[in-house]
XYZ file of C-alpha atoms in Angstrom:
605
model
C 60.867 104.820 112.699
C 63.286 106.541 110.290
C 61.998 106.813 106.717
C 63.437 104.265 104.498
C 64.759 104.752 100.790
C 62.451 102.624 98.827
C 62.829 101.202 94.751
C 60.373 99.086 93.082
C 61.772 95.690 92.588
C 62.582 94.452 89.040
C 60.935 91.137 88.581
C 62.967 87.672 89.201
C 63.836 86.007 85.826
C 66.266 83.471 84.817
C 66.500 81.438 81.867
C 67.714 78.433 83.627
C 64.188 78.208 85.358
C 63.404 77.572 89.655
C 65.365 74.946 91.763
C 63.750 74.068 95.031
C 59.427 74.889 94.342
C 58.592 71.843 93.352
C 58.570 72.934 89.490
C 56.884 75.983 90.133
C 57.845 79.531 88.585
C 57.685 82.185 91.062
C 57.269 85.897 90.355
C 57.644 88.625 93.218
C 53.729 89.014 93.325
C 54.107 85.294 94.881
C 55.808 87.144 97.673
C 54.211 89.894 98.604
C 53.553 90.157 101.977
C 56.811 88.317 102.867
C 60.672 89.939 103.578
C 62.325 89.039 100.992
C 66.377 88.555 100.669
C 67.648 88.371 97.170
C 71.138 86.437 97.196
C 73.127 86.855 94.113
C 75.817 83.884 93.924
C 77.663 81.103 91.988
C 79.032 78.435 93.366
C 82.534 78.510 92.492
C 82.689 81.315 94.973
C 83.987 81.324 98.700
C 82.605 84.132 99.552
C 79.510 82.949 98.555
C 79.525 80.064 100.365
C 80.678 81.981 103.351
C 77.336 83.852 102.931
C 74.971 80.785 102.287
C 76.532 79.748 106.191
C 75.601 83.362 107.704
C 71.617 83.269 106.252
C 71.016 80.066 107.425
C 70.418 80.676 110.778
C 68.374 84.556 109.698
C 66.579 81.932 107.413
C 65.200 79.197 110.391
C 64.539 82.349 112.917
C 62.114 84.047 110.515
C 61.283 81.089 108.164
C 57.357 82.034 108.600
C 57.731 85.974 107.485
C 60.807 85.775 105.190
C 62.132 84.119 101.905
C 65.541 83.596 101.058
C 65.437 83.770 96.907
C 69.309 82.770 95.590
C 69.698 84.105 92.325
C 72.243 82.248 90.728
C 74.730 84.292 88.538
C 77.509 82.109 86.853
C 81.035 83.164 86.354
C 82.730 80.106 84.632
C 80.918 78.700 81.712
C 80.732 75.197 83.835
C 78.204 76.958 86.616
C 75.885 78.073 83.441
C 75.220 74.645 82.877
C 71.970 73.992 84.638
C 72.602 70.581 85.894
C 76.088 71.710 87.858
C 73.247 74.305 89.592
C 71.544 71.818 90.614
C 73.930 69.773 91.628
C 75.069 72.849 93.640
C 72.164 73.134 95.264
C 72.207 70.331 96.847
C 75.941 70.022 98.063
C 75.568 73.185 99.711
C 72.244 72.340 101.514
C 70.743 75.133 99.966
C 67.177 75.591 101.782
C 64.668 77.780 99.883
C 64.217 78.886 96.484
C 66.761 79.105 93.858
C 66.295 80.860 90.492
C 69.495 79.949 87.572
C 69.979 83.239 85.673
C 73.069 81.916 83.604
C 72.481 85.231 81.036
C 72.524 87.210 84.011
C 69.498 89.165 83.161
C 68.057 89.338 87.356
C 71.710 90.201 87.423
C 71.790 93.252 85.103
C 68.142 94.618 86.173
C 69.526 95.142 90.036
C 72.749 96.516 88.977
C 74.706 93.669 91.135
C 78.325 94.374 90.206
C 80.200 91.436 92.771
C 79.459 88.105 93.960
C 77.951 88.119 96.590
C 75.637 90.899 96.895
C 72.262 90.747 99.128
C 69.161 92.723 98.361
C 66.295 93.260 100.939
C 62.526 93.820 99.282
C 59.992 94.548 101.461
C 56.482 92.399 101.911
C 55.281 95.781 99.466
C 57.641 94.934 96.746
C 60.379 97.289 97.144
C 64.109 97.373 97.351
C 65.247 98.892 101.198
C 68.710 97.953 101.010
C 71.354 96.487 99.130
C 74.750 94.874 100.536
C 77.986 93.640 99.068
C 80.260 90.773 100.386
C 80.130 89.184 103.654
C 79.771 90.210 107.507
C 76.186 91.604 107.310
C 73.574 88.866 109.034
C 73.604 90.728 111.915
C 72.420 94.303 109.832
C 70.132 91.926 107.740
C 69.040 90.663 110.825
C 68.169 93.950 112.665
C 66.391 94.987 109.305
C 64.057 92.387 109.079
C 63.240 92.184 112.538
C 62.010 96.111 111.810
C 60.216 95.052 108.409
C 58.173 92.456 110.848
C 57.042 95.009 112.712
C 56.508 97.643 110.839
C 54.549 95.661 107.810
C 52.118 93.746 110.949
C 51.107 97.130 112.116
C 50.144 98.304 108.397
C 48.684 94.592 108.035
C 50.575 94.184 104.787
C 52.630 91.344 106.459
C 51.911 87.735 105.469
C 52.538 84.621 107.142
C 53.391 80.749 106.602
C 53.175 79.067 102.841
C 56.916 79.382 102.162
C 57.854 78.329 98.003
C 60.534 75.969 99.319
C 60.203 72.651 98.226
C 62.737 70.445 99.388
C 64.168 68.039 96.656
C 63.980 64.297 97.120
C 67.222 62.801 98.754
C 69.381 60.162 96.986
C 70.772 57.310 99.445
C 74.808 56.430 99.309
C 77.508 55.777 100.446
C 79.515 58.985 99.330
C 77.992 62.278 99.067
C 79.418 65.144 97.451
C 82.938 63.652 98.438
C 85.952 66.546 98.751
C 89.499 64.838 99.014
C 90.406 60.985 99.578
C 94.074 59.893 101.085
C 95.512 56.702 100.562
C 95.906 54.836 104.301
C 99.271 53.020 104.735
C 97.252 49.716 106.113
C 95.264 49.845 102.608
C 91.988 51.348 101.677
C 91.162 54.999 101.498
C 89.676 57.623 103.804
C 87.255 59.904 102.223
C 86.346 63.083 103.253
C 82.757 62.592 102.731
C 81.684 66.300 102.550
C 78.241 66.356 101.929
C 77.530 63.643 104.819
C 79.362 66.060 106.890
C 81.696 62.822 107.653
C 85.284 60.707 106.956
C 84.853 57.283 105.258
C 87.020 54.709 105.167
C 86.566 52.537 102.220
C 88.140 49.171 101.484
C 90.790 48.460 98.381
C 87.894 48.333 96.194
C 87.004 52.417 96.383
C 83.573 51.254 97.113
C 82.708 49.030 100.492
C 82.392 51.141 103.448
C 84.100 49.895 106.808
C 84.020 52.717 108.907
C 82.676 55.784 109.011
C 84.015 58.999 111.542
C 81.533 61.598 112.155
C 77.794 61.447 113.232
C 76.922 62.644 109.940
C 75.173 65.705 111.326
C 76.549 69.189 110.220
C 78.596 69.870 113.944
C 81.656 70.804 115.510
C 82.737 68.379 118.154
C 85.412 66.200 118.805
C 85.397 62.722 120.747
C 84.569 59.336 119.562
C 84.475 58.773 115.934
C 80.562 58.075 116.567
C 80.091 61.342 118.082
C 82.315 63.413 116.668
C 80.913 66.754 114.053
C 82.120 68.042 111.121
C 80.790 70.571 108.835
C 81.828 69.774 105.158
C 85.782 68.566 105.532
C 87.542 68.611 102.352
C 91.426 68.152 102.484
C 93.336 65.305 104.190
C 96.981 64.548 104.925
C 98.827 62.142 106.406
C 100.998 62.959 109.310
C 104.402 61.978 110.688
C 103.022 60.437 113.390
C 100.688 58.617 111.575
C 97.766 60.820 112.373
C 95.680 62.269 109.915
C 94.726 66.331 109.648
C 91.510 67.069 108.314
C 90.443 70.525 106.479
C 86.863 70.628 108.359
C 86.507 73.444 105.796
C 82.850 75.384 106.733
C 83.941 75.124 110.564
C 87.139 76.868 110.152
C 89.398 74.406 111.354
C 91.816 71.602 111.251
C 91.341 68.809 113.128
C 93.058 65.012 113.802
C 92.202 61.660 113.810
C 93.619 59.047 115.122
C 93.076 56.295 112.561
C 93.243 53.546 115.183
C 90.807 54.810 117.170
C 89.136 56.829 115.187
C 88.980 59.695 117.752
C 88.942 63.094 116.646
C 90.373 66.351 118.146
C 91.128 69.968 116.544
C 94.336 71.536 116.410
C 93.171 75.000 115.022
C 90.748 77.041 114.462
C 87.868 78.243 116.785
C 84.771 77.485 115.063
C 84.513 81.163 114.046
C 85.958 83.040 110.653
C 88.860 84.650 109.916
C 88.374 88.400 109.585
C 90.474 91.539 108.982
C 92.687 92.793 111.922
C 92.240 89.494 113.433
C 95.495 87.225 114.819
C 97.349 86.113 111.784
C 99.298 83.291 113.950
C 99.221 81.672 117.600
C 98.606 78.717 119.058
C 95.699 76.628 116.799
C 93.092 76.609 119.590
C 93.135 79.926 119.812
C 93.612 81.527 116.123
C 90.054 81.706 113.416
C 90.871 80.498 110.379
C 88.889 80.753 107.134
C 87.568 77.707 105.311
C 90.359 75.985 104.950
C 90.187 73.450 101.534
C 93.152 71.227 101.774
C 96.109 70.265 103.863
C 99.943 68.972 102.657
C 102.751 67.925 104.761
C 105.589 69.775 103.331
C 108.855 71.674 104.951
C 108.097 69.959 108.093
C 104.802 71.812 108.517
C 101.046 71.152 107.716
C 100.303 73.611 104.761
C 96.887 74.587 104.343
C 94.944 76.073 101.556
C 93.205 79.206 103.398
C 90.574 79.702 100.703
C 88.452 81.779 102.600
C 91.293 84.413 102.633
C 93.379 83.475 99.419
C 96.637 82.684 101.594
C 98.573 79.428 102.370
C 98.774 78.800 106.469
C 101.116 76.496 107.970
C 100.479 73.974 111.416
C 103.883 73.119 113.247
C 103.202 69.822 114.983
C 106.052 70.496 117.260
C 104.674 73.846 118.854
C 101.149 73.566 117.921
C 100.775 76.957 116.557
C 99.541 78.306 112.882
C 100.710 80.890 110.897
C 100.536 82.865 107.749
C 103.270 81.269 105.286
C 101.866 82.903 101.890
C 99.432 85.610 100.557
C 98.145 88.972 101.534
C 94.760 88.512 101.654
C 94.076 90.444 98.233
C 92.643 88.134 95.756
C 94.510 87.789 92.415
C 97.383 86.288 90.610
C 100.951 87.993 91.923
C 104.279 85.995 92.115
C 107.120 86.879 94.102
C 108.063 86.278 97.514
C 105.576 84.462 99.981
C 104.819 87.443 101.915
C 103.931 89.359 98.470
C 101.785 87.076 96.848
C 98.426 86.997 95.823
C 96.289 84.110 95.343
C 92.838 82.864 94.925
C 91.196 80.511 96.889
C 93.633 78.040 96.582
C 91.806 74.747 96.588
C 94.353 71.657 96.371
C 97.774 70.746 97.873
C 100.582 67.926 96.831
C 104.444 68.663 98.004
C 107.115 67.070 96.274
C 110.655 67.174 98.296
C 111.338 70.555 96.007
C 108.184 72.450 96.123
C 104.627 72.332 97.270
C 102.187 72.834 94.206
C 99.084 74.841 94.044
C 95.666 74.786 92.352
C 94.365 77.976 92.755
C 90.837 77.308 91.828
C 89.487 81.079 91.004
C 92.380 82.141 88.998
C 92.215 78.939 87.054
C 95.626 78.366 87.462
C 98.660 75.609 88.747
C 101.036 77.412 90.655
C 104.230 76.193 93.580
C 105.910 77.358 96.064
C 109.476 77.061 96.880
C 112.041 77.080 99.357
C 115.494 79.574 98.751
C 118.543 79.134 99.793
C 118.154 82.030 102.824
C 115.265 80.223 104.213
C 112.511 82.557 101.964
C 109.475 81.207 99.978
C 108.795 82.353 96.483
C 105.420 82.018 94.540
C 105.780 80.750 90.935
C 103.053 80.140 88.671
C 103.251 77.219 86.156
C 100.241 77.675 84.226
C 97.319 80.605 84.198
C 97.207 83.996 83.900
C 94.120 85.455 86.331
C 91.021 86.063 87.496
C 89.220 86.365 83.887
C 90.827 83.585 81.552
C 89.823 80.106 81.445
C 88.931 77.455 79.168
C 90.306 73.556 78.099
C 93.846 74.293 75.661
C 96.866 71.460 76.033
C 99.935 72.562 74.664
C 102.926 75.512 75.963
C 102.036 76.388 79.636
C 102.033 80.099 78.549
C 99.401 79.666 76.759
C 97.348 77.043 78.186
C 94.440 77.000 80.236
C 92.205 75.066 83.106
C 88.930 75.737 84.431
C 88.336 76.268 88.252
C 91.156 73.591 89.436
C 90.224 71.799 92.931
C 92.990 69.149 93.484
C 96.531 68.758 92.596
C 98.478 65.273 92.702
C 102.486 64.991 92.316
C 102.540 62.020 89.723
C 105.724 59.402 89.577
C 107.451 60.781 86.927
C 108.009 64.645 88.456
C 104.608 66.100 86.622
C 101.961 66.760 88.478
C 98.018 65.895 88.060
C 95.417 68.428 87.856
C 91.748 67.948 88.893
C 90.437 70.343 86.215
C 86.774 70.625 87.998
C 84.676 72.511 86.004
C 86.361 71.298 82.351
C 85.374 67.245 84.194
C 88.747 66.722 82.875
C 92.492 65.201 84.627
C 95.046 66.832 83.499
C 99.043 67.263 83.282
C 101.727 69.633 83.774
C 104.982 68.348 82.889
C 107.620 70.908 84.648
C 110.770 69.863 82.251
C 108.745 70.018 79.154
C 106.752 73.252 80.064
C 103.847 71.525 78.387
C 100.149 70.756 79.759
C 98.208 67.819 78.303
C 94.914 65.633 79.272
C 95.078 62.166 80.568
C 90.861 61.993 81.241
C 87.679 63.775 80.371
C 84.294 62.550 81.102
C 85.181 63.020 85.232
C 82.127 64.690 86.480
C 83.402 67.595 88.746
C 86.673 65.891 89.965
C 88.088 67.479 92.967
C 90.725 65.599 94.339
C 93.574 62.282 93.449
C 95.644 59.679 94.395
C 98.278 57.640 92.784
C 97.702 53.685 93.683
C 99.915 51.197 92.476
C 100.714 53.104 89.218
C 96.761 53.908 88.754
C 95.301 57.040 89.627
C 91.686 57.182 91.483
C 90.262 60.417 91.173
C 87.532 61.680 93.449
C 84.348 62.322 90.879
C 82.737 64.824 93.285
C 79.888 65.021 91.617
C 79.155 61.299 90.725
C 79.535 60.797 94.721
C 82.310 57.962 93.746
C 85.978 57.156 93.521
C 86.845 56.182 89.748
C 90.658 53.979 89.154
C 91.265 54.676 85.656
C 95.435 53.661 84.353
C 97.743 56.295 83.790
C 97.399 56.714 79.755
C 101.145 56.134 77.901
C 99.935 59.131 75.513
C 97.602 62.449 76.209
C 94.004 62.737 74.557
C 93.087 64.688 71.881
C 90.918 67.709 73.180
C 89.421 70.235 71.336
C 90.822 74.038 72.301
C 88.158 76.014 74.303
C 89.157 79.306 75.466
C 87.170 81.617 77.730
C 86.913 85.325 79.171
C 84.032 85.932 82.248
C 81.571 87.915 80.942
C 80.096 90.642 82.539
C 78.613 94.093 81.534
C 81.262 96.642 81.316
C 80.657 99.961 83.059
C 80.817 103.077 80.864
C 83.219 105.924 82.543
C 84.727 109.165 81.352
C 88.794 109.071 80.772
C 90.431 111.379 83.219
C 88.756 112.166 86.810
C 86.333 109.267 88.593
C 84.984 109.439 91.871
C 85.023 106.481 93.512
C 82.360 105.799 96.071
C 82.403 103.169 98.289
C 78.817 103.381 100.422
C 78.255 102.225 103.918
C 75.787 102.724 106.199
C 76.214 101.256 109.862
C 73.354 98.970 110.560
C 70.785 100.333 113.110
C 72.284 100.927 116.339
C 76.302 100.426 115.266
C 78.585 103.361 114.659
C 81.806 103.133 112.984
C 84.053 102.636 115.507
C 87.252 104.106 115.966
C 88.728 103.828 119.010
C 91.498 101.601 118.239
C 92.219 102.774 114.637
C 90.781 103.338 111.705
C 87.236 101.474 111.480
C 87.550 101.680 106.830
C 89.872 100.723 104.837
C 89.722 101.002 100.721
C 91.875 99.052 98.506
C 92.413 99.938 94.493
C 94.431 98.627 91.891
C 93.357 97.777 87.883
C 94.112 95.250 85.402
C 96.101 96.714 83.321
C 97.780 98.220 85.788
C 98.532 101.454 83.380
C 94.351 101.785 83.612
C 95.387 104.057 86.249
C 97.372 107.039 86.739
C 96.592 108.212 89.703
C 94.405 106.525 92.452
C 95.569 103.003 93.405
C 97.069 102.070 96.488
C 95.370 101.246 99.859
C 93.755 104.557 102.686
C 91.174 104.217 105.224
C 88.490 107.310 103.468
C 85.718 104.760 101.770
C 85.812 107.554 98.807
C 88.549 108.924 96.193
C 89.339 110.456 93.447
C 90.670 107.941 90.575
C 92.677 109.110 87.167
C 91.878 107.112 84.152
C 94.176 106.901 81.415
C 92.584 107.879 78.198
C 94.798 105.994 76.241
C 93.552 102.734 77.674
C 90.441 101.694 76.077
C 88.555 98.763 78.667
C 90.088 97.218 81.656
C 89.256 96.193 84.862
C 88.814 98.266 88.343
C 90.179 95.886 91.354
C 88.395 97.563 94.702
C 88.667 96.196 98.085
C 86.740 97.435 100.634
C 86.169 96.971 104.374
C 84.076 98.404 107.252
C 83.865 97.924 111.057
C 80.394 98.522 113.073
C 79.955 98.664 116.834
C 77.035 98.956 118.989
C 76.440 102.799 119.296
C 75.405 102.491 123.293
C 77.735 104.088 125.807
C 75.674 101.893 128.843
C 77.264 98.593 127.028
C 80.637 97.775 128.293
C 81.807 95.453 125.504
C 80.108 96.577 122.711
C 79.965 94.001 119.810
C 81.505 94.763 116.511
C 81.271 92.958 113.020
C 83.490 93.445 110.258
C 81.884 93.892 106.855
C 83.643 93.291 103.697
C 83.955 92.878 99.936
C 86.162 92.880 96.571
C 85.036 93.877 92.926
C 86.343 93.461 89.737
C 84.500 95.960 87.877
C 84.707 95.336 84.192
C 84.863 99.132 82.811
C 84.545 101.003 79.171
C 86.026 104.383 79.223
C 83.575 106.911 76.703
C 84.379 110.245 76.730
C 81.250 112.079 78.218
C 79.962 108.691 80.205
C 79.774 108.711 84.133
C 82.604 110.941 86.436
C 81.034 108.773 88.881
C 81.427 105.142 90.117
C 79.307 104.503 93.416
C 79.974 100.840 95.087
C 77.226 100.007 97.675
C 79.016 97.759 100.592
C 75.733 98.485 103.047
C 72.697 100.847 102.555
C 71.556 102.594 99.339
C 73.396 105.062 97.084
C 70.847 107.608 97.454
């Protein structure tokens, strides 16, 4: 067995205190003798979440020899709050320890510079690998699998007594609820995310009269009985009178037929969206990438691609998908469709001029428009990027949301914005220019719906549907005003080698046969951060220019791998795409590092 780079652990501490033991603290001497993955996340992020799905089955396959610890490392000021962690938690069906480090301290001790980022400690307490962003179960896999082994044959390889305590369940009707649509015949149908279901409620919001889905996380269509989805979110009435669903953690879009209540999917595979993969085709046969929300708009289903920051569109007529906005890169660009960048765009509404946008990441209310040629073009209304956010009414240039999940075109030509993590409603009139707040106290709203001149919003995290009437004059909020906060690297001005590291899990090679198997991404905020550098290659390593004159800024780095099996007997070898973006926050100090390494698999030895 190879020899393994090995680095004591730094110990686990967070000032928010454990989630999931049952009150107890837990230190890493609790785990000795156990594999232990340490999952840095927050909740606002897809990625993330994307990750949380890959573990899960790595985490019931080896639940006697290895822990799953999620350390949870807020971005937004809401996720720092230890009650929305919580409340995370358990929407996610998070199973196994959880510690809330909202001061980032775990955070700073492991150097984790990107959400999400996975580090593997041994049952002897030390660090044996480290990976960034998603795509690498199967390399975590093959790891532990080795750990096993090699820790039973030293005997330093303890069994059973896992920490995980599972929390007690509340009983209701609603759980964790995504988006609701109003039904022509009256009523509502809820996409009931954390019961993994639809609901259809009467007039009230609150009596249950049918409900489509067996409840049980699945992907299957039929009956509305038997039926499986896996955490929908978006819904949206069709033409035909059908009804699309965003069945969001299965990567797909699927119909019911609200008479019947049968269900069948028009896109998406089951499987996610990677790099290099079909970008259009007929649904069946095209992955998509946790889609969060669906609009009928330009004769098309739009659909909020989170998982990839782009907007996809469903023709009905042909039954194919395709890429209608976004480039994959995560950020805030305007321009034309194809040009775009977004950031997991979370909520639809179209009006008959344009189709508006919460793009939750970016904190920001954005549309997109039809030319006269035909084109799209991507505006945004209100938000500036990845790093600003906060509660301030007033000009649109200068005002700001919080992680936005839902968008609703109101009577009057402004539009409604479900300002999540501020709890708030809020409005964007587009022939003023200026952004007010019609509600606060909304706990986590993610979605609404205008009724009869009300408007029910979707209080995620209250697990209800709340009417409230449409105030003749905005609140009075006091101005918060934010900047994520994270510890700047220190780097020389001038040269800086940029290393992106990746080792091929045991057994995989780099691969390329059909191409290039890397591909390395940089840009900076401000853009003048760098003279020399930015631009896209396929060498995971290069040489970067930093302009003195620019004090602090921010180093965008995209970065992407591709492993096969490393076995000329196998005919199809499998391959598996691994991936990640940082935002590294850096200082430039004359005589600091010439150095920047980035580890996307292995250890930066």
């Amino acid at each position: 067995m190879a020899t393994r780079a090995r680095v004591r652990a730094p110990e686990l501490v967070g000032k928010g205190g454990w989630i999931n033991t049952g009150g107890k603290d837990l230190t890493l001497a609790d785990l000795r003798g156990k594999c232990v993955i340490v999952d840095f996340w927050t909740f606002c992020c897809i990625n993330c979440l994307h990750v949380l799905d890959e573990l899960r089955e790595l985490e019931e396959k080896h639940r006697d020899t290895l822990v799953i610890v999620g350390v949870h490392s807020p971005k937004f000021v809401h996720e720092a709050e230890h009650q929305a962690v919580v409340d995370a938690v358990d929407r996610y069906d998070v199973r196994h320890p959880v510690l809330d480090d909202p001061q980032l301290a775990t955070w700073k001790q492991y150097a984790v510079r990107a959400w999400p980022t996975l580090v593997v400690i041994d049952p002897e307490g030390y660090v044996v690998a480290q990976h960034a962003g998603e795509g690498h179960a199967h390399a975590i896999a093959a790891l532990v699998a080795e750990l096993e082994a090699e820790h039973a044959a030293k005997g330093t390889l303890r069994r059973g007594d896992s920490p995980y305590v599972a929390p007690v369940a509340e009983p209701g009707v609603l759980r964790f609820p995504g988006k609701a649509l109003r039904l022509p015949s009256g009523g509502y149908l809820v996409a009931d995310s954390g019961h993994h279901s639809l609901v259809e409620l009467a007039e009230d919001g609150e009596t249950p009269l049918r409900r489509i889905g067996s409840g049980e996380r699945g992907f299957a269509d039929g009956p509305a009985g038997q039926a499986a989805f896996s955490e929908p979110q978006g819904l949206a009435l069709l033409p035909d009178g059908g009804i699309v669903v965003a069945d969001t953690v299965n990567h797909a879009l699927r119909r019911v037929d609200p008479a019947t209540g049968e269900v069948t999917t028009l896109a998406g595979t089951g499987r996610q969206w990677w790099q290099n993969s079909p970008t259009s085709g007929p649904g069946p046969e095209v992955d998509l990438s946790s889609p969060w929300d669906v609009a009928w708009f330009d004769d098309r289903v739009w659909v909020a691609m989170a998982g990839t920051h782009q907007l996809w569109t469903y023709d009905p007529r042909t039954g194919t998908v395709a890429v209608a906005a976004g480039t994959t890169n995560e950020g805030l660009v305007d321009g034309p469709a194809a040009e775009a960048w977004f950031a997991q765009p979370s909520g639809l509404a179209a009006t008959p001029e344009r189709l508006w946008v919460a793009d939750s990441e970016t904190s920001a209310l954005r549309h997109v428009s039809r030319e006269t040629d035909g084109s799209y073009t991507v505006r945004t209304a209100v938000g500036t990027g990845l790093f600003d956010f906060g509660h301030r009414d007033g000009e649109a240039a200068q005002a700001l949301l919080q992680h936005p999940l839902g968008v609703t075109a109101l009577p009057d030509g402004s539009v409604a914005v479900a300002d999540t993590y501020n709890h708030a409603l809020r409005r964007f009139d587009p022939a003023t220019g200026e952004v007010s707040t019609l509600a606060t106290d909304l706990r986590e709203p993610s979605g609404a719906l205008v009724v009869d001149g009300d408007i029910v919003v979707v209080e995620s995290a209250r697990h209800r549907l709340t009417r409230l009437r449409l105030p003749e004059e905005a609140l009075s909020v006091a101005a918060t005003a934010h900047r994520t906060q994270r510890p700047a690297t220190e780097v020389a001005p001038g040269e800086l080698r940029l290393d992106v590291i990746f080792t091929p899990p045991a057994g995989q090679k780099l691969d390329e046969s059909y191409g290039p198997a890397t591909r390395l991404l940089v840009s900076a905020t401000p853009p003048e951060l760098l003279l020399d550098g930015a631009g896209a290659d396929t060498a995971l390593g290069r040489s970067l220019l930093l302009n003195e004159s620019v004090a602090e800024g921010v180093l965008h780095i995209s970065a992407m791998a591709a492993s096969c099996d490393d076995d000329p007997a196998i005919e199809f070898p499998t391959c598996h795409v691994h991936q990640q973006d940082w935002g590294v926050p850096v200082r430039l100090v004359p005589g600091a590092a010439a150095r920047l390494p980035l580890v996307l698999a292995g250890m930066d030895e």
